[in-house]
Every structure is written in structure tokens, then in C-alpha cells.
Coordinates of N, CA, C and O in Angstrom, one line a residue:
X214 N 0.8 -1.2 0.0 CA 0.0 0.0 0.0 C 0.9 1.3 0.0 O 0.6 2.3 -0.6
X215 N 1.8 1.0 0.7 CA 2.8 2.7 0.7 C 3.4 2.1 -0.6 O 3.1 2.9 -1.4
X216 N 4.0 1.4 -1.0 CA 4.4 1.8 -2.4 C 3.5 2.0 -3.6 O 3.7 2.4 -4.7
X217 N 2.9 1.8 -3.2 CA 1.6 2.4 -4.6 C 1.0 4.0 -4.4 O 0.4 4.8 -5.2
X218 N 1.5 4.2 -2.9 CA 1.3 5.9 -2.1 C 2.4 6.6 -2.9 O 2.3 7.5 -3.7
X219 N 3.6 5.9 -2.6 CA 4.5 6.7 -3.4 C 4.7 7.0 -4.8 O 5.0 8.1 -5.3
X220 N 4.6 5.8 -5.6 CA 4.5 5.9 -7.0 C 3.6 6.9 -7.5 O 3.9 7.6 -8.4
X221 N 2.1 6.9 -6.7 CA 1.0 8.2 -7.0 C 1.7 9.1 -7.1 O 1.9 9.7 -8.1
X222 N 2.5 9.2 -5.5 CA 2.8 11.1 -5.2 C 4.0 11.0 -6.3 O 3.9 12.0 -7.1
X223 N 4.6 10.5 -6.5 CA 6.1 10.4 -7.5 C 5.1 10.9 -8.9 O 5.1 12.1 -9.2
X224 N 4.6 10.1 -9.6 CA 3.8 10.3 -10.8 C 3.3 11.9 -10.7 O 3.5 12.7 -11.6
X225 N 2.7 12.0 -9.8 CA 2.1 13.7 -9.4 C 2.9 14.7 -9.0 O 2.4 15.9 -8.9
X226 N 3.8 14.6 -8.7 CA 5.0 15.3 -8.7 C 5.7 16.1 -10.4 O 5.9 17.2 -10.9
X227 N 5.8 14.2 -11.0 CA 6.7 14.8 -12.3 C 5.2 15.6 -13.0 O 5.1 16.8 -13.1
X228 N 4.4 14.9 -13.4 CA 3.0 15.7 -13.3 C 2.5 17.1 -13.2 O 1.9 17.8 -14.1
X229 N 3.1 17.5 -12.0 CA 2.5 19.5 -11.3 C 4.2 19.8 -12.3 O 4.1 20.6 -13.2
X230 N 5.6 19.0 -12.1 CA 6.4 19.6 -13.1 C 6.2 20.0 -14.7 O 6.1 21.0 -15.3
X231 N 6.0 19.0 -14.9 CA 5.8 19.6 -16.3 C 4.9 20.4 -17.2 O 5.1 20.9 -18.3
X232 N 3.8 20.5 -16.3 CA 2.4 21.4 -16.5 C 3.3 22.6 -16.0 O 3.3 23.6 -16.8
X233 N 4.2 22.9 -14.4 CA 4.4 23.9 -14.4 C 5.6 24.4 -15.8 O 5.5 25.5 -16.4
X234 N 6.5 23.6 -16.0 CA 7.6 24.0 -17.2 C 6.5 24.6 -17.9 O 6.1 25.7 -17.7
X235 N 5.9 23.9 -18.8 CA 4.9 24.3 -20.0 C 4.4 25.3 -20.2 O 4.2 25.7 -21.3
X236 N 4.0 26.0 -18.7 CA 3.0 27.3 -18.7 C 4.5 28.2 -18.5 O 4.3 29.3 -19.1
X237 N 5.5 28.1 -18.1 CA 6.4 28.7 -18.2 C 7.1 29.2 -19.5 O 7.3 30.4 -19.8
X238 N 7.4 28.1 -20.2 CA 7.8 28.0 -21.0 C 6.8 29.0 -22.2 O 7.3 29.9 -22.9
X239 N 5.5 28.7 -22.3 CA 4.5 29.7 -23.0 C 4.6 30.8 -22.3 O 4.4 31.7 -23.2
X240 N 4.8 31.4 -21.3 CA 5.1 32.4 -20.7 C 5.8 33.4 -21.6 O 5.6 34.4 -22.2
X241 N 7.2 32.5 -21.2 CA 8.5 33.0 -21.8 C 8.1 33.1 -23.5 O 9.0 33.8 -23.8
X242 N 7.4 32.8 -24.5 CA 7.3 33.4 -25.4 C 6.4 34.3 -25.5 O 6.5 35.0 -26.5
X243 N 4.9 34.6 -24.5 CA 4.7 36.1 -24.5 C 5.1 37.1 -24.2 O 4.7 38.2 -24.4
X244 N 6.3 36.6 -23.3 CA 7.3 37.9 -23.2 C 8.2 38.1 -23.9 O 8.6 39.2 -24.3
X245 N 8.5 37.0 -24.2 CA 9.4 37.3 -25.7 C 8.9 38.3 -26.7 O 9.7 39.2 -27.1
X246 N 8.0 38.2 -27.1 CA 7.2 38.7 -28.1 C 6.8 40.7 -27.7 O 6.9 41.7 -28.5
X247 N 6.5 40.5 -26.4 CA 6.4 41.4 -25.8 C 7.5 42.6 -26.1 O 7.1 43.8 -26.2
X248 N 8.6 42.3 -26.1 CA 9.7 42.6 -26.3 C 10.2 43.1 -27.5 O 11.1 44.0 -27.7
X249 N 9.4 42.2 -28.4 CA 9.9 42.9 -29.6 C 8.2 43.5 -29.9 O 7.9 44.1 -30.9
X250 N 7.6 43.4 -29.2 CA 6.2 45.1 -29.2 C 7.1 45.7 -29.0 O 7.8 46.2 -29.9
X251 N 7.5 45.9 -27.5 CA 8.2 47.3 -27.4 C 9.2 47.8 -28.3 O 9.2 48.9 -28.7
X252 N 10.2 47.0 -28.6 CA 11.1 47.6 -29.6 C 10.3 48.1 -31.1 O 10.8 49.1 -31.6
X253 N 9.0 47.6 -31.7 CA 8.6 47.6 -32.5 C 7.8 49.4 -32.3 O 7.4 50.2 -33.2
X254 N 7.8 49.6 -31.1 CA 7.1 50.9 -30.9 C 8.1 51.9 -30.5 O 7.7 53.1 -30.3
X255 N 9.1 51.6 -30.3 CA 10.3 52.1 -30.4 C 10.5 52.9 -31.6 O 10.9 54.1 -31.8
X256 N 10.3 51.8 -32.5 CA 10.7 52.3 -34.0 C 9.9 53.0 -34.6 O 10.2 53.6 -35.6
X257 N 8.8 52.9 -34.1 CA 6.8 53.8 -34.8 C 7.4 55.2 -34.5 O 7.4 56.1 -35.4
X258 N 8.0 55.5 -33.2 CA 8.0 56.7 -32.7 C 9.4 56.8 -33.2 O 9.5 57.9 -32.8
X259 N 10.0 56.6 -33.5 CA 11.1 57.4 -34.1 C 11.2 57.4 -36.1 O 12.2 57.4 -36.7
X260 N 10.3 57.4 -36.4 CA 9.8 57.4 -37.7 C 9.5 58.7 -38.1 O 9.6 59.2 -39.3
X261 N 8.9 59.2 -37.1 CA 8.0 60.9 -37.5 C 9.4 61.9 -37.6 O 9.4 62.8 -38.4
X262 N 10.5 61.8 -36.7 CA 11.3 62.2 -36.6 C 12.0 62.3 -37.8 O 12.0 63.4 -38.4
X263 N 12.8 61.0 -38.3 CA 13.4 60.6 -39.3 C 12.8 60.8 -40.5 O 13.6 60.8 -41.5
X264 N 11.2 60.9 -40.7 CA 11.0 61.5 -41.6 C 10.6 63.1 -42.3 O 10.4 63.6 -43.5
X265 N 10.6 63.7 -40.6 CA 10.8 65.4 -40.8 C 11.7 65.7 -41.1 O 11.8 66.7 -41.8
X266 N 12.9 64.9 -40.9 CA 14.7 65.5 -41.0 C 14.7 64.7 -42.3 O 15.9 64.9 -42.5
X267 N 14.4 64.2 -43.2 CA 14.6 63.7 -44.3 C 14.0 64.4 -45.3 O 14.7 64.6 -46.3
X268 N 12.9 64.8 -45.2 CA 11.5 65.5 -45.2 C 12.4 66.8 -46.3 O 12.5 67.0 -47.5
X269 N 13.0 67.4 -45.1 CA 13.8 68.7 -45.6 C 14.8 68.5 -47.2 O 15.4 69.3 -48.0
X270 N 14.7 67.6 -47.1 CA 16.3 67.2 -48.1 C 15.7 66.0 -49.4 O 16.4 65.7 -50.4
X271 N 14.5 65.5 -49.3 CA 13.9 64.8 -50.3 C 12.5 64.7 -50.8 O 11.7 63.8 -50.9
X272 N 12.8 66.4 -51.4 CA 11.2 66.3 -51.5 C 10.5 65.5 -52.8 O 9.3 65.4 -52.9
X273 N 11.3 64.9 -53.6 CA 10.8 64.3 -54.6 C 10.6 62.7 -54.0 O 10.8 62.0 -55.0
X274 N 10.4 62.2 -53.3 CA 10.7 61.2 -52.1 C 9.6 61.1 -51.6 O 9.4 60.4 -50.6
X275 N 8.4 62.0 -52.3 CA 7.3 62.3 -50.7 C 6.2 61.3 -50.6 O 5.3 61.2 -49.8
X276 N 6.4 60.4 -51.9 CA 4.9 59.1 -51.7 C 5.5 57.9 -50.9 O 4.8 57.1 -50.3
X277 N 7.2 57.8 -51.1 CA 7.8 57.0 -49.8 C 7.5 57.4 -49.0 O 6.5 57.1 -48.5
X278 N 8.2 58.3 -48.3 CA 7.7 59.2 -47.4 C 6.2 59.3 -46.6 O 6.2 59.0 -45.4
X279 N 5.3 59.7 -47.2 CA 4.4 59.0 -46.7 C 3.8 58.0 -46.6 O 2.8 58.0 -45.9
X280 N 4.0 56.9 -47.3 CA 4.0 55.7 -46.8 C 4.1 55.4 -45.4 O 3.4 55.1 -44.5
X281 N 5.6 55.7 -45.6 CA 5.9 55.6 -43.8 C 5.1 56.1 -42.8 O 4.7 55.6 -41.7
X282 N 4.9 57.4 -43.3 CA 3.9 57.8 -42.2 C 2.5 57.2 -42.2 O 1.9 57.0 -41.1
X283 N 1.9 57.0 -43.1 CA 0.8 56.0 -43.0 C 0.8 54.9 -42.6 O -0.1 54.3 -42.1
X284 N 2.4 54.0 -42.7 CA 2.4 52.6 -42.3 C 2.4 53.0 -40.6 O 1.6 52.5 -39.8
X285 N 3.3 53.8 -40.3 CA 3.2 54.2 -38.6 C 2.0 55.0 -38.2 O 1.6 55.0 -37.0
X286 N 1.4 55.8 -39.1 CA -0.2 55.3 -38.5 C -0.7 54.3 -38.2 O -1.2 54.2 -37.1
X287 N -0.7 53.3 -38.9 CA -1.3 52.0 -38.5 C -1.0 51.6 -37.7 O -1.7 51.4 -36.8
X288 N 0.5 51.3 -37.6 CA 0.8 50.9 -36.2 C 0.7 50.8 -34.9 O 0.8 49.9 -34.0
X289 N 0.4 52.4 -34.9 CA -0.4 52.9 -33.7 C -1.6 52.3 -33.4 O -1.8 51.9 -32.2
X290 N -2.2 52.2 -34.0 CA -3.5 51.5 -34.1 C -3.6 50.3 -32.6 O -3.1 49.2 -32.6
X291 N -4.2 50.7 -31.9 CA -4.7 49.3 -30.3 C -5.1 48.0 -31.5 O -4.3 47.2 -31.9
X292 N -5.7 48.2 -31.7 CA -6.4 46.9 -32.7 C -5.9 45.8 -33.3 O -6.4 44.7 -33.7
X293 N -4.8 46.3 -33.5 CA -3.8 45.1 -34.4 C -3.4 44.0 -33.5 O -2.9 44.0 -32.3
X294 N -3.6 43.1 -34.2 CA -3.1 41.4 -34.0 C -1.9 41.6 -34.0 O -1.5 42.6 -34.7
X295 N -0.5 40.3 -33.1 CA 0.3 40.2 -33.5 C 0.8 40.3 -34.9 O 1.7 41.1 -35.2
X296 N 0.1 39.3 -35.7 CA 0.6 39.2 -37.1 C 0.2 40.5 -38.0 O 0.8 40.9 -39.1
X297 N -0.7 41.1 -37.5 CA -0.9 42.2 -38.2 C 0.7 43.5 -37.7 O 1.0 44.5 -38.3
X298 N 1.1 43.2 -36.9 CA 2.5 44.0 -36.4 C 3.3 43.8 -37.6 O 3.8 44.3 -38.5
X299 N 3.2 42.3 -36.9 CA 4.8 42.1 -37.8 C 4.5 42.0 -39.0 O 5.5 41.5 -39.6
X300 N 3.5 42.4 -39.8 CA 3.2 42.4 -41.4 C 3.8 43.9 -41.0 O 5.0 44.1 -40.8
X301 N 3.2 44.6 -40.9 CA 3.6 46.1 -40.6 C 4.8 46.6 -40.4 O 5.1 47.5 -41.1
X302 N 5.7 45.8 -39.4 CA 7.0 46.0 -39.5 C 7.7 45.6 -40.7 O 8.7 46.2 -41.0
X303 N 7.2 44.7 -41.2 CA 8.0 44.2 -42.6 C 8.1 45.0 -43.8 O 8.9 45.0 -44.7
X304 N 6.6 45.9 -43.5 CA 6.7 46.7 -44.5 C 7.8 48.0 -44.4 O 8.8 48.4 -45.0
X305 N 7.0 48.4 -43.1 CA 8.5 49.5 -42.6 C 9.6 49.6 -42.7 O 10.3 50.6 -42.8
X306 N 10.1 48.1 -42.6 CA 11.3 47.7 -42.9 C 12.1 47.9 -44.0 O 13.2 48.5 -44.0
X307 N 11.3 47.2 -45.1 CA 11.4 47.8 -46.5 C 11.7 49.1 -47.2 O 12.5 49.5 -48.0
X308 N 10.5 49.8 -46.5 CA 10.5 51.6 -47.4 C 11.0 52.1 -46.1 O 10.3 53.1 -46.0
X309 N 11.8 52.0 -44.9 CA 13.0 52.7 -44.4 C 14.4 52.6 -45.2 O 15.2 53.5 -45.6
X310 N 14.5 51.0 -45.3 CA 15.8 50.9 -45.9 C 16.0 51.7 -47.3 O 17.0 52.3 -47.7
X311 N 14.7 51.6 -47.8 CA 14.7 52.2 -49.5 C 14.9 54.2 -48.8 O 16.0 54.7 -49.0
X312 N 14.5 54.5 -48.5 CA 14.4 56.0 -47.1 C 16.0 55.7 -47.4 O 16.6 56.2 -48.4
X313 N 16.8 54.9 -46.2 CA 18.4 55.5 -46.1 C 19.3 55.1 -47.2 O 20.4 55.7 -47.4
X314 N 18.8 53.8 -48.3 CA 19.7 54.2 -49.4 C 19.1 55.4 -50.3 O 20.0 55.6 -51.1
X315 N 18.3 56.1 -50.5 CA 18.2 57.5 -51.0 C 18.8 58.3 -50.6 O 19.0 59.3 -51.3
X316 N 19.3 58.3 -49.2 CA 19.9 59.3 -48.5 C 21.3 59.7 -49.2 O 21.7 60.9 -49.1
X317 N 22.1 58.2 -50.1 CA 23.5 58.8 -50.6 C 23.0 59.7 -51.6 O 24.0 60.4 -52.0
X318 N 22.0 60.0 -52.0 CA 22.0 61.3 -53.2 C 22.2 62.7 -52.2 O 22.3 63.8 -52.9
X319 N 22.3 62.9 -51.2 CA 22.2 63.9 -50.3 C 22.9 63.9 -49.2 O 22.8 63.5 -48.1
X320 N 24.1 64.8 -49.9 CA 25.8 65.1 -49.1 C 25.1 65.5 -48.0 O 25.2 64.9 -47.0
X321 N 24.4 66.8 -48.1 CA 24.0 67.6 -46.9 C 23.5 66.7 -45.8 O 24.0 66.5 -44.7
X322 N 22.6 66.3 -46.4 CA 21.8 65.4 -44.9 C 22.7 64.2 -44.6 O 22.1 63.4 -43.8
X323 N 23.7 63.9 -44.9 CA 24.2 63.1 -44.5 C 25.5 63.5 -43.6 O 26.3 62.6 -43.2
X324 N 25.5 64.8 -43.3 CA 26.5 65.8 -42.8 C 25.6 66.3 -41.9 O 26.2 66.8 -40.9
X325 N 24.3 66.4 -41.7 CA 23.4 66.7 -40.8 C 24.0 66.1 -39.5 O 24.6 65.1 -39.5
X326 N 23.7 66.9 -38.3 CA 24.0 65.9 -37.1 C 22.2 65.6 -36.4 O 22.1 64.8 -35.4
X327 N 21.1 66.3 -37.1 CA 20.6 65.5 -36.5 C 19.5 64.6 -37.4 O 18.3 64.6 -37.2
X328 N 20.1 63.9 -38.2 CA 20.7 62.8 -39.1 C 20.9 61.7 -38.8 O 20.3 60.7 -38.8
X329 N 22.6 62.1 -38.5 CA 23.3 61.2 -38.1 C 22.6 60.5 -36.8 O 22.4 59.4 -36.6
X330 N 22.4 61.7 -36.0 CA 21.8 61.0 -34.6 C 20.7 60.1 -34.6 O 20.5 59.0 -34.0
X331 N 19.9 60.7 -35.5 CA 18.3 59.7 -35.7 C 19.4 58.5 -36.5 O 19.6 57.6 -35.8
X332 N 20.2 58.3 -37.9 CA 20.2 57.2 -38.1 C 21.0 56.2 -37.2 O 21.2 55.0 -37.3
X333 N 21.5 57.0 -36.2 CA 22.6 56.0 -35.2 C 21.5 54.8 -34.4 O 21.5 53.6 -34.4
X334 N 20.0 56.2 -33.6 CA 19.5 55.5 -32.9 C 18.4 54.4 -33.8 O 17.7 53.6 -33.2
X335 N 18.4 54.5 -35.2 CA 17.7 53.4 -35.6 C 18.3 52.4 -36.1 O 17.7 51.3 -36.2
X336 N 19.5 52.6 -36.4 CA 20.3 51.2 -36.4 C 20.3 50.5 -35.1 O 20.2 49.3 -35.3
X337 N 20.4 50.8 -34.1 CA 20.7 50.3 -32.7 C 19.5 50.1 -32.5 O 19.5 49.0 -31.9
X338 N 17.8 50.6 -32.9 CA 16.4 50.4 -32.4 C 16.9 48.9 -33.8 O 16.6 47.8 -33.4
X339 N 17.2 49.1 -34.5 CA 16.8 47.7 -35.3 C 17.9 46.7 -34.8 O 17.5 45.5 -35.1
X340 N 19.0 46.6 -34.3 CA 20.3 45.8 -33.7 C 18.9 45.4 -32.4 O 18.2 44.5 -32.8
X341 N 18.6 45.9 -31.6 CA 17.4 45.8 -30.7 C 16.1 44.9 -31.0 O 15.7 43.9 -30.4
X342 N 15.5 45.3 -32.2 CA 14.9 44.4 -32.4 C 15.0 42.9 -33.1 O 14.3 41.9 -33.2
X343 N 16.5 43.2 -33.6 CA 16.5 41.7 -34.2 C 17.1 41.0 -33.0 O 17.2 39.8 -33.3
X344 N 17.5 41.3 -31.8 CA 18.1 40.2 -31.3 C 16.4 40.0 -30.1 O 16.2 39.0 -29.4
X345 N 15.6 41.1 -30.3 CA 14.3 40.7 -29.4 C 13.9 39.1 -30.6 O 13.6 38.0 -30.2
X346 N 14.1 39.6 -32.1 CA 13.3 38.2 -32.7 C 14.3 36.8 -32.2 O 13.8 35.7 -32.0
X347 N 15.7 37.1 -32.0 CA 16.4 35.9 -31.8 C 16.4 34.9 -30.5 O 16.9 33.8 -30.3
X348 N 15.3 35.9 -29.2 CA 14.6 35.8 -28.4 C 13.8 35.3 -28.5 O 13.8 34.1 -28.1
X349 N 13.0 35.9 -29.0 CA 11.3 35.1 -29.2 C 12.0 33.6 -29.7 O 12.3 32.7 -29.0
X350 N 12.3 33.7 -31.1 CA 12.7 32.5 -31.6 C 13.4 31.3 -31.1 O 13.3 30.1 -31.5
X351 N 14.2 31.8 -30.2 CA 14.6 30.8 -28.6 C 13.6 30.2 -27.7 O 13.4 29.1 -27.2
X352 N 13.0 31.3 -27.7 CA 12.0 30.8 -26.9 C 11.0 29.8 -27.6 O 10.8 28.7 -27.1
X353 N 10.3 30.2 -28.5 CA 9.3 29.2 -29.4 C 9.8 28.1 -29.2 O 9.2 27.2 -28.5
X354 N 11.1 27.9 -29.9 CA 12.2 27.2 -30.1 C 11.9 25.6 -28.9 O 11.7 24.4 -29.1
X355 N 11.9 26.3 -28.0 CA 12.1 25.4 -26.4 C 11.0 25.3 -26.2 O 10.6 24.4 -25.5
X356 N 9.8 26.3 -26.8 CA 8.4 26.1 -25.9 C 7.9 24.5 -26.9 O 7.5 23.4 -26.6
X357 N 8.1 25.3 -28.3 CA 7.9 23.7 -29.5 C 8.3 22.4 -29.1 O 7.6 21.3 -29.1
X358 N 9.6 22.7 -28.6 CA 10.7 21.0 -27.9 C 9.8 20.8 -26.7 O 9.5 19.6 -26.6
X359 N 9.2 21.6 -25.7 CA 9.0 20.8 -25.0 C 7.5 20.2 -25.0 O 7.1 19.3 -24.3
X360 N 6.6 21.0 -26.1 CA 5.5 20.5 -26.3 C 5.2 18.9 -27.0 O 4.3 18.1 -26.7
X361 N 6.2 18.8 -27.9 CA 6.4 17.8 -29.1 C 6.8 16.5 -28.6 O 6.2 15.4 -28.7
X362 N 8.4 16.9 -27.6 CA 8.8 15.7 -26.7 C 8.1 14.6 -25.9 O 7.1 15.1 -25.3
X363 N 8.4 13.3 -25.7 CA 7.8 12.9 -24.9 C 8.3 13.1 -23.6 O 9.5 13.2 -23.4
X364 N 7.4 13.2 -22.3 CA 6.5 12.8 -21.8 C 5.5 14.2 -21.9 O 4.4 14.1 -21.5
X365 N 6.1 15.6 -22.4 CA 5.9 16.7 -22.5 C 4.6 16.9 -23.4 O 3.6 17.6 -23.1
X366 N 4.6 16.1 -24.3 CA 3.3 16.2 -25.3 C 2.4 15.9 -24.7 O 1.6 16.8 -24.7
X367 N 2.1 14.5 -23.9 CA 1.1 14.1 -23.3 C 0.4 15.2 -22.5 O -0.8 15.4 -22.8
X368 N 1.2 15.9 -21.5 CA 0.6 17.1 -21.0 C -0.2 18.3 -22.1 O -1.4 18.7 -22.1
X369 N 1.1 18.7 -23.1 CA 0.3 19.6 -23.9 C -0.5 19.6 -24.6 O -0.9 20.6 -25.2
X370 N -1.2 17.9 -24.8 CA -2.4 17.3 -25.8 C -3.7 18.0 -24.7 O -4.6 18.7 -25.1
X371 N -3.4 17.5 -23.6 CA -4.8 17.6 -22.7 C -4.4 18.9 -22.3 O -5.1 19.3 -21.4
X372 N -3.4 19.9 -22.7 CA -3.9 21.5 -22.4 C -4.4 21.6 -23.5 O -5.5 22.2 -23.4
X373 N -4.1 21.4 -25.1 CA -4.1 22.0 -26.0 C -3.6 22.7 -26.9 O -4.2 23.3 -27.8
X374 N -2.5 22.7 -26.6 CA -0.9 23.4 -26.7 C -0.8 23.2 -27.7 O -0.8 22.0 -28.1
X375 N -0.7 24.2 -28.5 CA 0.0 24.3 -30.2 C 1.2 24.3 -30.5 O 1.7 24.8 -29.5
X376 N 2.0 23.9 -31.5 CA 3.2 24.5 -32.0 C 2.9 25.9 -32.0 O 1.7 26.2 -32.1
X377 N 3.7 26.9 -32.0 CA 4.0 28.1 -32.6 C 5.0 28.4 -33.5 O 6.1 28.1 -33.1
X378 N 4.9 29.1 -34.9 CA 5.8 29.3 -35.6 C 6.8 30.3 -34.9 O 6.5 31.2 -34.2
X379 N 8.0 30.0 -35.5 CA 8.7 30.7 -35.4 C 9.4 32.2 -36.7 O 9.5 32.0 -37.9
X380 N 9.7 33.6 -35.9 CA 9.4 34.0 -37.2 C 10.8 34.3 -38.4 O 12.0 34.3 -38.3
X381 N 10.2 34.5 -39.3 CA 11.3 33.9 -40.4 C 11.3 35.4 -41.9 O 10.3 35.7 -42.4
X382 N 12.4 35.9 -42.2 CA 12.6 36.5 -43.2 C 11.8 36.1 -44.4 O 12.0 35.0 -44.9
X383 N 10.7 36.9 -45.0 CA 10.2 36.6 -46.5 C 11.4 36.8 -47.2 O 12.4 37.5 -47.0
X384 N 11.0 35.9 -48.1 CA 11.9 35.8 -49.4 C 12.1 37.1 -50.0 O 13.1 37.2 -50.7
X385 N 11.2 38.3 -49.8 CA 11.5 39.8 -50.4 C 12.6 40.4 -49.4 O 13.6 41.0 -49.8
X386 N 12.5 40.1 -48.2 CA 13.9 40.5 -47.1 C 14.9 39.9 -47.0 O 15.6 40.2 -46.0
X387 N 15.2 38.8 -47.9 CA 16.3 37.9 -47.7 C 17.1 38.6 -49.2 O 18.3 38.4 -49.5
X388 N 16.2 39.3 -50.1 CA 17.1 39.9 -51.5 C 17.8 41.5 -50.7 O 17.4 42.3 -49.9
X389 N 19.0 41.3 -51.4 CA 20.1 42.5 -51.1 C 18.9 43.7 -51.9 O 18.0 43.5 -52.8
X390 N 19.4 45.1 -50.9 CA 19.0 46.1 -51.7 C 19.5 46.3 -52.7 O 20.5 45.6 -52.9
X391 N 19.0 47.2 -54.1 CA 19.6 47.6 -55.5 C 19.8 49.2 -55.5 O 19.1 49.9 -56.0
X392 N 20.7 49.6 -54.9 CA 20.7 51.0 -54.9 C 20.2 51.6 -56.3 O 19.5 52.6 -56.5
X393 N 20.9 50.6 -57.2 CA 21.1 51.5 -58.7 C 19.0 51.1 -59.1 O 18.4 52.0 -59.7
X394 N 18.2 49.8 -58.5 CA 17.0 49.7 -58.9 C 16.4 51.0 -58.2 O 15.7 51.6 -58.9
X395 N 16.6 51.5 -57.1 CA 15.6 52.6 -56.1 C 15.8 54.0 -56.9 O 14.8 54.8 -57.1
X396 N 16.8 54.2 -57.2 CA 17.4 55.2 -57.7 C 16.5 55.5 -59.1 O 16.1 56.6 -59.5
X397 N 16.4 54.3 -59.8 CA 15.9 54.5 -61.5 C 14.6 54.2 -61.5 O 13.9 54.2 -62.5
X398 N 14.1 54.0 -60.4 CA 12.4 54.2 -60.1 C 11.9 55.5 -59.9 O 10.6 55.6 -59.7

């Protein structure tokens, strides 16, 4: 009778462990994620900036230009889903970079110091955000392994527990910029 006590409590032990890893472990990827919100809002607000100071120096530039500002309208936006962010960011991503390679046509602004300053702190806001994705992605990473694994799945069948993807460069962000293509558009 006490060894069938203990094998219970033993069984219910590993049991409360792994239900607790699991919720942990999902934890740790909405903070992960969290993380790169904030960096991602980081970057919304320093957009208005970088495009007033750019603003001055590229006026034929202005339907890029506002792009950006419309895509960081949206952004703002309470309403958006994760996935609706990081669509958002992807776009941003895009017509910023096309934004600082236009910038070699313009000695001046590139002599600007407060230029230089806005593009220092958006390289460092994007150094910031990609290592928040290298985060998340760690995390997914371990929350997937320990969902899939055995004895780990069993638990996460009877919570429910999904894979989560992890997130991954479109094939349009994995091609090198074309200075000479932005330029003859």
C-alpha cells in the first residue's frame, strides 16, 4: 500500500512539473514577443522624426515618405493582432531601408547631425529588435521542444498546446537592396 502511495505522489510530482515548465515555458514566449512590441514601438516613434529630418532634403521622395507615415499610422493603431504588427513591420522595414539608401544622393543630410543622430539610434532600435526576434525565436524554439517531446506532449495534448511558428525572413527581405534599382524608379 505505501508503495503504490508513493509511486502516486512520484507520478504527481513529475505531473505539477511539467504542466508547471509548459506554462512557463509559454510564458516565456509572450514575453518574448512582448519585447519585440516594445522595440517595434520604439521604432513607430522614431519614424515621425526621421521623416521630418529627411523630409527637408527629399522632396521628390514624398509618396515614400508618406507611406511611412501611414504605415506608422497603423501601427499605432490598439487593434492590431500580432501578425498584423509584424506584417507592418515588414513593411517598414522595407521603405525605411529604401528611405536610407536615397539618402546617398544627399551630401548635406548626410552631414546633418541630426541625421546622423536619428540614423545612429535606428540602427541600434533595429540591432534591438532583431536580437528581441532571436529571443522570441529561442523561446518558441524550447516552448515547441518541449511541447512535441515525450512525456511533455502528453501534458500539452490535454492542455491544448499548439506548435508556434517561429518568425522567419520573406523571401523579399532575404534579397540584397539595389541602390542602382531605387534610384531609376
Amino acid at each position: 500500500m505505501i508503495v503504490v502511495f508513493i509511486v502516486i505522489a512520484v507520478l504527481l510530482i513529475i505531473g505539477i512539473s511539467f504542466y508547471n515548465s509548459l506554462i512557463g515555458k509559454k510564458n516565456q514566449v509572450t514575453n518574448a514577443f512582448s519585447a519585440i512590441d516594445v522595440m517595434l514601438k520604439k521604432r513607430f516613434d522614431l519614424l515621425p522624426n526621421l521623416v521630418e529630418t529627411v523630409k527637408q532634403y527629399m522632396q521628390y521622395e514624398g509618396d515614400l515618405l508618406s507611406r511611412v507615415v501611414e504605415l506608422r499610422a497603423k501601427a499605432g493603431s490598439a487593434n492590431l493582432s500580432n501578425a498584423e504588427k509584424l506584417d507592418l513591420d515588414k513593411q517598414l522595414s522595407s521603405d525605411v531601408r529604401g528611405i536610407m539608401v536615397n539618402v546617398e544622393n544627399y551630401p548635406d543630410l548626410k552631414a546633418n547631425h541630426s541625421f546622423i543622430n536619428l540614423q545612429s539610434t535606428w540602427t541600434e532600435s533595429e540591432e534591438q529588435i532583431a536580437a528581441a526576434r532571436r529571443t522570441y525565436n529561442a523561446s518558441v524554439t524550447n516552448y515547441n521542444d518541449a511541447i512535441m517531446m515525450f512525456p511533455g506532449s502528453l501534458f500539452a495534448g490535454m492542455l491544448n498546446y499548439q506548435p508556434i511558428e517561429v518568425l522567419a525572413n520573406t523571401e523579399e527581405e532575404r534579397k540584397n537592396v539595389s541602390a542602382r534599382d531605387l534610384f531609376n524608379s
